[in-house]
Amino acid sequence: MCGIVGYIGHRQAAPILIEGLRRLEYRGYDSAGLAIYNTEGLKILRSVGKISALAQLVNSAAPDGTFGLGHTRWATHGRPSENNAHPHQVNGLAVVHNGIIENYTELKSRLTQRGRAFASETDTEVIAHLIDIELQSIPDLYQAVRQALAQVEGTYAIAVISQAHPDYFVVAKNFSPLIIGLGDGENFVASDIPALLPFTRRIITLKEFEIARIYRDRVELFDLRTGQPIASPPQTVSLSLQAAEKAGHKHFMHKEIFEAPKIFTDTFLGRIKRDPPRIIFEELNFPAASISRVLIIACGTSYHAGLVGRHYFEEIAGLPAQVEYASEFRYRRSVVLPGDLAIFISQSGETADTLAALKEIRARGLRTLAICNVMDSSIARAAEQVIYTRAGVEIGVASTKAFIAQVEVLLLLALHLAFERRRLDSAGLSGFIDQIYRLPAILERQLTAEETVKNLAARFIHSHDFIYMGRGLNYPIALEGALKLKEISYIHAEGYPAGEMKHGPIALIDEQVPVMALATRGSQLKKIISNLMEAKSRGGIIVGLVSRGDSETRALLDYALEVEDVDEYFQPFVNTVPLQLFAYFVADLKGTDVDQPRNLAKSVTVE
């Protein structure tokens, strides 16, 4: 969740570090800081709040130097404050860190007994003191970092500079992401690729337990545990810098909602064959017949995608499917079976709980498949096989286009397994493929209703509570719609299966609590109409998604949003778009920070 940027070269470091940190804002943060080295020593600048505050500090202090580190912090140990912000400095060395040191209490106690004084409440400062102690007997920064990290239990991506070692800095990785950027007479490091794109496209992604010395003209990689040199050829990133820009939209989230049709197309291209009909996943190498159950593990929005996927696997592929919160699955004595396929879903590929659950499942011998958006991410590397969603960089903290792509991959995978297991014949598969090809144009038409959604959203900006309800495939979409509203507008919203309303939630309904009912055509439409009428009779204001042309259902609602009439299996895509737009416009009209909502982070890299 924190962001790290480092630079060593011939240019002034401060502007490069600030620019890199700005491109990591999507990760979430509550404070930021820089450490700049020059012949006078280390200059530390830190501030609470937005990077713009740090930039103002930099402009007034004008730190000179071509070597430095930057950091955005998301508090885990110690409240947001200038003292707790990184970098942490001890006797001429500065440390920035992403992760959690699990034995920091024990280490801090030991260091305090040795007379060490602490200036912060963070676990990171412990690392700085450990390195400083090692430097007293090992005048080599690289070796001192290795020895210090050998005492640490937990996760980290770390970067260290020392005024006694002005020719290089040291970085190391265990669990948390870290990427080296290679330039001409200059080199970089960052937590994610977007921070490097303005400066270089040649990168080296650090793997688990790797450590590097980064000089101006070279990078040296080693195994953190053994000290043995490592050869890691650089890769060239093809991602355009413009992909991280807003392209004329007011917010990244708005831009990303409107990318849904393109993303839907990108995700299926090369994976569908029409004649003869086939779903092709070159990434997969397991026989479909060997799978007896699907186990889906995820968090947040990805969990909701998994709930949709459960319907696809059970109803289309005929496979039992179970969906688990990663944070709960890890701590339960769950029963897994030899025929299970464990699927781990994460947009960033860095979600800490999901990654930890993946490692546990692998240790238990199950087959693992990751569905990720970010290439070469930790989850993608840890799984045996990976399917990338191809959604591109998603900057807005609240996931939109990546959710569409995740659900699509799950649908394609279910179709693939159904066909291979002979649950679906060529004619049936061809029918699905035809609908898949039609869907991007349908999503484009859905987006043309933007003004209608905006006008509806304006009616509810003063609401304090919202209930979303759906049945079948629309239940996970109700959950996701409620999550989007609460994430970015700060309106309390909850999603429920419509059939559960009478078992408790209906007690909340009155004229102050609007209900968003997903009432599109399908096998359970009559049931959900009964549920929404129950809510209406209690004074509830009923807002509904209705299929185009369904005037009968529309007449029962106080407010309606029409959606394209599609097969039930494709309703999750069509119904998601107006709910995302509704949440977006409520938040925008309220004036909240849409792209970076409070207390949230794009990549949740700590538990």
XYZ file of C-alpha atoms in Angstrom:
607
model
C 0.000 0.000 0.000
C 2.966 2.349 0.591
C 4.905 3.663 -2.388
C 8.681 3.693 -2.833
C 10.678 5.677 -5.395
C 14.462 5.940 -5.675
C 16.865 7.718 -8.032
C 20.615 7.922 -8.589
C 22.041 9.695 -11.614
C 23.020 13.058 -13.047
C 19.738 14.976 -12.720
C 18.252 16.699 -9.703
C 16.585 13.942 -7.699
C 13.757 15.834 -5.980
C 11.563 16.539 -9.062
C 11.980 12.941 -10.253
C 11.008 11.557 -6.859
C 7.963 13.823 -6.573
C 6.791 12.825 -10.053
C 7.251 9.152 -9.224
C 5.299 9.496 -5.988
C 2.454 11.225 -7.820
C 2.191 8.213 -10.103
C 1.902 5.967 -7.058
C -0.898 7.958 -5.438
C -3.435 5.306 -6.449
C -1.846 2.956 -3.904
C -3.187 5.104 -1.088
C -1.218 7.049 1.520
C -1.533 9.415 4.456
C 1.915 11.044 4.453
C 4.963 11.392 2.239
C 8.646 12.192 2.394
C 12.001 12.472 0.617
C 15.639 11.899 1.499
C 18.120 13.748 -0.745
C 21.882 13.254 -0.522
C 24.521 15.835 -1.403
C 28.013 16.692 -0.181
C 26.559 18.285 2.939
C 24.831 15.045 3.948
C 21.220 13.864 3.937
C 18.288 16.247 3.705
C 14.994 14.764 4.977
C 11.663 16.370 4.054
C 8.367 14.906 5.294
C 4.743 15.987 5.465
C 1.299 14.668 6.364
C -1.408 14.654 3.714
C -1.209 14.984 -0.040
C 1.950 14.882 -2.128
C 1.197 18.474 -3.112
C 2.080 19.454 0.471
C 5.423 17.674 0.160
C 6.001 19.333 -3.220
C 5.487 22.766 -1.635
C 7.995 21.841 1.054
C 10.478 20.767 -1.612
C 9.976 24.005 -3.545
C 10.692 26.117 -0.475
C 13.634 24.030 0.767
C 15.100 23.480 -2.728
C 17.143 20.402 -1.768
C 20.113 19.958 -4.082
C 21.284 16.451 -4.977
C 21.269 13.770 -7.659
C 20.656 10.837 -5.325
C 17.626 10.170 -3.148
C 14.575 8.219 -2.032
C 10.877 9.054 -1.852
C 8.022 7.382 -0.010
C 4.269 7.538 0.497
C 3.093 5.943 3.743
C -0.159 4.266 4.744
C -0.189 3.961 8.521
C 0.047 0.470 10.012
C 2.269 1.083 13.060
C 1.838 4.580 14.441
C -0.652 7.288 13.497
C -0.203 9.535 10.445
C 2.301 12.192 11.511
C 5.459 13.866 10.280
C 7.566 11.851 12.732
C 6.056 8.589 11.518
C 6.417 9.463 7.839
C 9.298 7.913 5.905
C 12.233 8.171 5.268
C 13.570 7.339 8.712
C 17.076 8.594 9.420
C 19.630 7.205 11.848
C 23.225 8.466 11.921
C 23.470 9.427 8.275
C 21.449 6.620 6.719
C 17.851 6.777 5.530
C 15.364 3.943 5.091
C 12.011 3.648 3.315
C 9.934 0.513 3.701
C 6.712 -1.087 2.550
C 5.357 -4.040 4.533
C 4.976 -5.125 8.135
C 7.736 -6.226 10.500
C 6.041 -8.844 12.653
C 8.734 -9.059 15.350
C 9.296 -5.321 15.631
C 8.125 -5.168 19.268
C 10.771 -7.689 20.269
C 13.436 -5.951 18.165
C 12.530 -2.507 19.487
C 12.726 -3.744 23.077
C 16.147 -5.222 22.426
C 17.379 -2.048 20.746
C 16.015 0.135 23.545
C 17.939 -1.941 26.068
C 21.069 -1.180 24.056
C 20.430 2.526 24.484
C 18.801 3.211 21.137
C 16.303 6.091 21.119
C 13.369 6.099 18.713
C 11.883 9.156 17.040
C 8.764 7.440 15.686
C 6.160 4.786 16.459
C 6.859 2.833 13.272
C 8.223 -0.639 12.707
C 10.445 0.731 9.930
C 12.680 2.702 12.275
C 13.732 -0.604 13.838
C 15.282 -1.591 10.498
C 17.227 1.671 10.339
C 18.724 1.047 13.781
C 19.596 -2.559 12.944
C 21.451 -1.446 9.807
C 23.245 1.301 11.715
C 24.450 -1.198 14.313
C 25.704 -3.551 11.608
C 27.550 -0.691 9.900
C 29.607 -0.172 13.029
C 31.277 -3.545 12.500
C 30.723 -4.005 8.729
C 31.573 -0.782 6.840
C 29.669 -2.046 3.795
C 26.070 -0.889 3.339
C 25.071 -3.898 1.243
C 26.354 -6.397 3.825
C 24.931 -4.373 6.705
C 21.464 -4.449 5.130
C 21.741 -8.214 4.590
C 22.732 -8.813 8.200
C 19.989 -6.533 9.509
C 17.262 -8.160 7.429
C 18.341 -11.587 8.634
C 16.982 -10.526 12.037
C 13.637 -9.355 10.663
C 10.438 -11.401 10.480
C 7.702 -10.143 8.214
C 7.296 -8.570 4.809
C 9.214 -5.761 3.201
C 10.283 -3.863 0.181
C 13.091 -1.657 1.399
C 15.450 0.980 0.038
C 18.426 2.355 1.970
C 20.863 5.199 1.313
C 23.847 6.226 3.419
C 25.941 9.363 3.276
C 28.963 7.153 3.961
C 28.209 5.259 0.719
C 27.438 7.974 -1.848
C 27.958 5.815 -4.938
C 25.018 3.445 -4.585
C 21.890 2.566 -2.652
C 20.539 -0.819 -1.600
C 17.096 -2.303 -2.188
C 15.677 -5.643 -1.056
C 12.400 -7.485 -1.414
C 10.441 -10.035 0.557
C 6.760 -10.230 -0.444
C 6.146 -6.516 -1.157
C 6.694 -5.401 -4.787
C 9.781 -3.543 -5.992
C 10.926 -2.781 -9.552
C 14.269 -1.405 -10.772
C 14.297 0.972 -13.742
C 17.394 1.171 -15.937
C 18.477 4.434 -17.556
C 21.548 5.894 -19.279
C 23.927 6.914 -16.522
C 21.030 6.853 -14.100
C 18.898 4.208 -12.430
C 15.599 4.110 -10.577
C 13.509 1.984 -8.255
C 9.762 2.049 -7.609
C 6.926 0.031 -6.128
C 5.104 -0.097 -9.459
C 5.723 0.464 -13.157
C 3.724 3.717 -13.621
C 6.248 5.590 -11.472
C 9.039 4.577 -13.859
C 7.329 5.232 -17.205
C 8.244 8.936 -17.526
C 11.915 8.006 -17.232
C 12.559 4.520 -18.602
C 10.941 1.429 -20.086
C 13.705 -1.016 -19.192
C 12.982 -2.737 -15.904
C 14.041 -5.568 -13.627
C 11.352 -6.926 -11.314
C 12.858 -8.057 -8.037
C 11.800 -11.522 -6.950
C 11.392 -12.881 -3.437
C 14.517 -12.591 -1.265
C 16.540 -10.590 -3.761
C 18.764 -7.660 -2.887
C 20.455 -5.182 -5.205
C 23.131 -2.512 -5.221
C 22.033 0.279 -7.526
C 24.795 2.510 -8.932
C 24.493 5.262 -11.532
C 25.925 3.056 -14.269
C 25.005 -0.472 -13.207
C 22.841 -2.691 -11.035
C 24.137 -5.726 -9.130
C 21.661 -8.370 -7.954
C 22.195 -10.985 -5.260
C 20.311 -13.641 -3.350
C 19.450 -12.010 -0.028
C 19.986 -15.217 1.943
C 23.137 -16.623 0.325
C 24.762 -13.528 -1.136
C 25.239 -15.283 -4.471
C 25.102 -13.068 -7.592
C 21.945 -13.306 -9.704
C 21.542 -12.702 -13.424
C 18.218 -11.052 -14.239
C 17.886 -9.787 -17.838
C 15.907 -6.549 -18.098
C 12.465 -6.436 -19.695
C 11.052 -3.681 -21.892
C 7.661 -2.294 -20.874
C 5.312 -1.557 -23.777
C 2.721 0.275 -21.662
C 2.204 3.858 -22.847
C 2.523 6.810 -20.525
C -0.823 8.074 -21.823
C -2.498 4.992 -20.358
C -2.046 6.565 -16.954
C -3.552 9.906 -17.952
C -7.193 10.947 -17.665
C -7.683 11.470 -21.416
C -10.100 14.358 -20.980
C -12.198 12.807 -18.231
C -12.689 14.628 -14.945
C -11.553 11.614 -12.939
C -9.689 8.402 -13.630
C -12.703 6.450 -12.391
C -14.926 8.060 -15.015
C -12.382 7.300 -17.727
C -12.088 3.704 -16.575
C -15.853 3.131 -16.519
C -15.961 4.292 -20.134
C -13.193 1.883 -21.074
C -15.443 -1.106 -20.315
C -16.352 -1.886 -23.960
C -12.719 -1.840 -25.064
C -11.587 -3.851 -22.060
C -14.275 -6.437 -22.687
C -12.992 -6.842 -26.249
C -9.325 -6.911 -25.241
C -10.006 -9.617 -22.677
C -11.561 -12.077 -25.127
C -9.388 -11.374 -28.185
C -7.264 -14.397 -29.020
C -9.184 -16.502 -26.528
C -12.213 -17.188 -28.706
C -12.386 -19.152 -31.943
C -15.646 -19.021 -33.886
C -15.237 -21.783 -36.466
C -15.196 -24.318 -34.974
C -16.287 -22.679 -31.710
C -13.653 -22.901 -28.989
C -12.474 -21.041 -25.898
C -8.679 -21.068 -25.901
C -6.540 -20.460 -22.836
C -2.946 -21.120 -23.831
C -2.029 -20.269 -20.242
C -3.682 -23.445 -18.921
C -2.117 -26.898 -18.984
C -4.385 -28.995 -16.749
C -6.991 -31.449 -18.093
C -10.533 -30.221 -17.518
C -11.676 -33.712 -16.559
C -9.339 -33.711 -13.559
C -11.224 -30.862 -11.851
C -13.970 -31.875 -9.439
C -14.507 -28.541 -7.669
C -13.587 -24.884 -8.054
C -12.418 -22.921 -5.004
C -12.349 -19.152 -5.535
C -10.436 -16.986 -3.063
C -10.378 -13.185 -3.187
C -11.061 -9.915 -1.357
C -13.353 -6.938 -1.941
C -14.477 -6.341 -5.512
C -12.582 -9.435 -6.665
C -14.630 -11.476 -4.183
C -17.814 -10.184 -5.805
C -16.457 -11.224 -9.199
C -15.878 -14.658 -7.685
C -19.522 -14.848 -6.580
C -20.593 -14.265 -10.176
C -18.067 -16.874 -11.269
C -19.626 -19.415 -8.911
C -22.859 -19.219 -10.904
C -20.948 -19.714 -14.137
C -19.003 -22.738 -12.911
C -22.030 -24.416 -11.366
C -24.657 -23.616 -13.973
C -22.599 -23.726 -17.179
C -19.730 -26.093 -16.362
C -21.589 -28.270 -13.845
C -18.785 -27.936 -11.301
C -19.334 -27.354 -7.576
C -17.899 -23.963 -6.681
C -17.059 -22.298 -3.393
C -16.110 -18.653 -2.860
C -14.047 -17.548 0.139
C -12.784 -14.295 1.583
C -9.009 -14.680 1.597
C -8.752 -13.036 5.011
C -11.107 -15.644 6.511
C -9.993 -18.686 4.557
C -6.449 -18.481 5.894
C -7.527 -18.881 9.488
C -10.111 -21.618 9.121
C -9.436 -25.326 9.054
C -10.832 -25.582 5.566
C -11.253 -28.898 3.811
C -9.612 -29.048 0.404
C -9.769 -31.977 -1.985
C -7.282 -33.389 -4.506
C -9.533 -32.469 -7.446
C -9.885 -28.824 -6.409
C -8.806 -26.000 -8.678
C -8.025 -22.986 -6.489
C -8.537 -19.664 -8.276
C -7.105 -16.484 -6.758
C -8.461 -13.175 -8.052
C -6.680 -9.852 -7.543
C -6.556 -6.769 -9.754
C -3.160 -5.664 -8.458
C -1.768 -9.131 -7.912
C -0.377 -7.847 -4.627
C -3.336 -8.294 -2.231
C -1.641 -9.545 0.930
C -4.377 -11.842 2.254
C -4.951 -13.396 -1.164
C -1.233 -13.947 -1.668
C -0.890 -15.558 1.755
C -3.860 -17.862 1.059
C -2.295 -18.795 -2.273
C 0.965 -19.770 -0.622
C -0.919 -21.881 1.918
C -2.877 -23.667 -0.806
C 0.271 -24.378 -2.779
C 1.860 -25.844 0.328
C -1.138 -28.182 0.567
C -0.527 -29.437 -2.955
C -3.536 -28.012 -4.808
C -3.501 -26.664 -8.334
C -3.509 -22.878 -8.334
C -4.635 -20.379 -10.938
C -4.325 -16.603 -10.600
C -6.580 -14.101 -12.337
C -4.692 -10.801 -12.221
C -4.497 -7.526 -14.072
C -0.895 -6.587 -13.297
C 1.725 -8.627 -15.091
C 4.577 -10.150 -13.130
C 2.848 -9.274 -9.854
C 3.432 -11.327 -6.719
C 0.251 -13.413 -7.047
C 0.860 -13.972 -10.756
C 4.338 -15.289 -9.999
C 3.281 -17.393 -7.018
C 0.482 -19.279 -8.797
C 1.204 -22.260 -11.021
C -0.760 -20.656 -13.841
C -2.091 -17.176 -14.466
C -4.731 -15.594 -16.683
C -4.299 -11.857 -17.196
C -7.420 -9.737 -17.525
C -5.823 -7.175 -19.864
C -7.714 -4.294 -18.291
C -4.693 -2.005 -18.417
C -3.596 0.363 -15.689
C -6.459 1.138 -13.317
C -5.689 4.313 -11.386
C -8.964 4.926 -9.558
C -8.913 3.214 -6.176
C -12.470 1.928 -6.655
C -12.176 -0.843 -9.232
C -14.435 -0.586 -12.289
C -13.082 -1.873 -15.584
C -10.980 -4.533 -13.843
C -14.145 -5.974 -12.280
C -15.735 -6.285 -15.730
C -12.631 -8.083 -16.995
C -12.487 -10.426 -13.993
C -16.099 -11.518 -14.484
C -15.449 -11.995 -18.193
C -12.434 -14.228 -17.588
C -14.505 -16.333 -15.189
C -17.244 -16.678 -17.819
C -14.725 -17.677 -20.493
C -13.098 -20.166 -18.147
C -16.459 -21.716 -17.258
C -17.310 -22.021 -20.960
C -13.935 -23.624 -21.651
C -14.409 -26.180 -18.873
C -18.029 -26.831 -19.873
C -17.025 -27.600 -23.444
C -14.020 -29.731 -22.496
C -16.144 -31.666 -19.998
C -18.870 -32.105 -22.649
C -21.438 -30.176 -20.644
C -21.790 -27.808 -23.597
C -21.845 -28.783 -27.267
C -20.592 -26.769 -30.237
C -23.981 -25.199 -30.909
C -24.360 -24.108 -27.294
C -20.842 -22.680 -27.176
C -21.389 -20.895 -30.476
C -24.461 -19.205 -28.993
C -22.431 -17.888 -26.061
C -19.663 -16.699 -28.378
C -22.134 -14.764 -30.517
C -23.389 -12.952 -27.421
C -19.837 -12.216 -26.281
C -19.062 -10.551 -29.607
C -22.229 -8.445 -29.370
C -21.613 -7.246 -25.837
C -19.049 -4.432 -26.445
C -21.568 -2.569 -28.616
C -24.234 -3.126 -25.955
C -21.940 -1.664 -23.303
C -21.278 1.334 -25.562
C -25.019 1.964 -25.800
C -25.353 1.579 -22.045
C -22.822 4.349 -21.506
C -24.886 6.783 -23.589
C -27.358 6.933 -20.682
C -24.792 8.860 -18.635
C -26.877 12.033 -18.291
C -29.912 10.053 -17.131
C -27.807 8.393 -14.452
C -26.325 11.734 -13.406
C -29.761 13.327 -13.031
C -30.913 10.399 -10.916
C -27.779 10.541 -8.768
C -28.440 14.208 -8.001
C -31.636 13.207 -6.180
C -29.755 11.083 -3.663
C -26.652 13.050 -2.714
C -28.147 13.815 0.715
C -29.061 10.216 1.503
C -27.368 8.630 4.502
C -28.234 4.997 3.801
C -28.918 2.859 0.747
C -30.006 -0.758 0.354
C -29.194 -2.721 -2.802
C -30.931 -5.997 -3.549
C -30.808 -8.621 -6.253
C -31.361 -12.311 -6.880
C -29.298 -14.951 -8.628
C -26.527 -13.431 -10.739
C -27.760 -9.981 -9.765
C -27.073 -10.531 -6.064
C -23.260 -10.196 -6.433
C -23.845 -7.141 -8.616
C -25.995 -5.637 -5.852
C -23.112 -6.225 -3.446
C -20.677 -4.585 -5.843
C -22.990 -1.641 -6.500
C -23.346 -1.024 -2.768
C -19.587 -1.292 -2.294
C -18.944 1.287 -5.006
C -21.392 3.742 -3.461
C -19.951 3.442 0.035
C -16.327 3.507 -1.176
C -16.447 6.807 -2.994
C -19.520 8.718 -1.734
C -19.206 7.676 1.942
C -22.927 6.867 2.010
C -23.661 3.783 4.075
C -24.851 1.145 1.600
C -25.438 -2.584 1.951
C -26.271 -5.270 -0.569
C -28.583 -8.180 0.219
C -30.154 -11.152 -1.525
C -33.665 -9.874 -2.170
C -35.185 -12.983 -0.578
C -33.461 -12.117 2.707
C -35.105 -8.715 3.065
C -37.890 -10.025 5.288
C -35.325 -11.712 7.549
C -33.996 -8.476 8.980
C -33.035 -5.725 6.510
C -36.652 -4.697 5.921
C -36.650 -3.273 9.464
C -34.341 -0.523 8.183
C -36.626 0.640 5.404
C -38.549 3.896 5.634
C -38.951 7.005 3.519
C -35.347 8.004 4.291
C -33.765 4.769 3.019
C -33.766 4.314 -0.770
C -33.664 0.797 -2.216
C -31.783 -0.015 -5.423
C -33.469 -3.101 -6.893
C -31.897 -5.042 -9.745
C -35.139 -6.022 -11.470
C -34.066 -6.988 -14.971
C -35.809 -9.705 -16.978
C -34.979 -13.241 -15.967
C -36.077 -16.357 -14.192
C -36.462 -14.586 -10.835
C -38.058 -11.312 -11.930
C -41.455 -12.097 -10.374
C -39.765 -12.938 -7.083
C -37.825 -9.697 -6.906
C -40.931 -7.699 -7.824
C -42.580 -9.185 -4.733
C -39.562 -8.148 -2.658
C -39.496 -4.582 -3.923
C -43.245 -4.234 -3.311
C -42.648 -5.307 0.299
C -40.092 -2.523 0.585
C -42.374 -0.011 -1.113
C -45.226 -0.787 1.280
C -42.906 0.203 4.172
C -42.371 3.640 2.666
C -39.148 2.825 0.856
C -38.116 4.835 -2.193
C -37.549 2.244 -4.922
C -34.921 2.830 -7.580
C -34.585 0.017 -10.068
C -32.630 -1.318 -12.978
C -35.165 -2.576 -15.511
C -34.774 -4.187 -18.906
C -35.479 -1.926 -21.851
C -39.129 -2.117 -22.827
C -40.332 -3.620 -19.537
C -42.959 -0.968 -18.842
C -44.818 -3.215 -16.399
C -41.903 -3.440 -13.961
C -40.961 0.181 -14.513
C -44.435 1.307 -13.434
C -43.834 -0.209 -9.986
C -40.725 1.894 -9.339
C -40.270 5.440 -8.098
C -37.220 5.865 -10.319
C -35.861 3.605 -13.043
C -32.702 3.134 -15.079
C -33.187 1.161 -18.264
C -30.554 -1.363 -19.272
C -30.153 -3.375 -22.443
C -32.134 -6.621 -22.496
C -29.600 -9.476 -22.567
C -29.381 -13.111 -21.525
C -29.146 -13.585 -17.745
C -25.521 -14.735 -17.954
C -24.579 -11.365 -19.469
C -26.609 -9.189 -17.115
C -23.694 -8.814 -14.661
C -21.808 -6.806 -17.313
C -24.739 -4.678 -18.457
C -26.055 -3.994 -14.943
C -22.652 -3.141 -13.496
C -22.089 -0.094 -15.708
C -25.062 2.045 -14.531
C -24.352 1.159 -10.900
C -20.746 2.301 -11.318
C -21.910 5.526 -12.965
C -24.533 6.078 -10.264
C -21.920 5.761 -7.508
C -19.530 7.979 -9.449
C -22.014 10.816 -9.945
C -23.304 10.702 -6.369
C -19.704 11.026 -5.162
C -18.752 13.694 -7.696
C -21.820 15.804 -6.954
C -21.094 15.501 -3.227
C -17.546 16.685 -3.865
C -15.677 13.701 -2.443
C -12.257 12.588 -3.663
C -13.482 10.096 -6.255
C -10.141 8.673 -7.351
C -8.602 8.499 -3.889
C -11.381 7.983 -1.345
C -10.460 8.314 2.284
C -9.013 5.353 4.188
C -8.739 3.182 1.058
C -5.802 1.965 -1.003
C -5.567 0.510 -4.487
C -3.108 -2.211 -3.571
C -3.722 -3.710 -0.136
C -0.264 -5.147 0.409
C -0.579 -5.623 4.165
C -2.997 -7.856 6.049
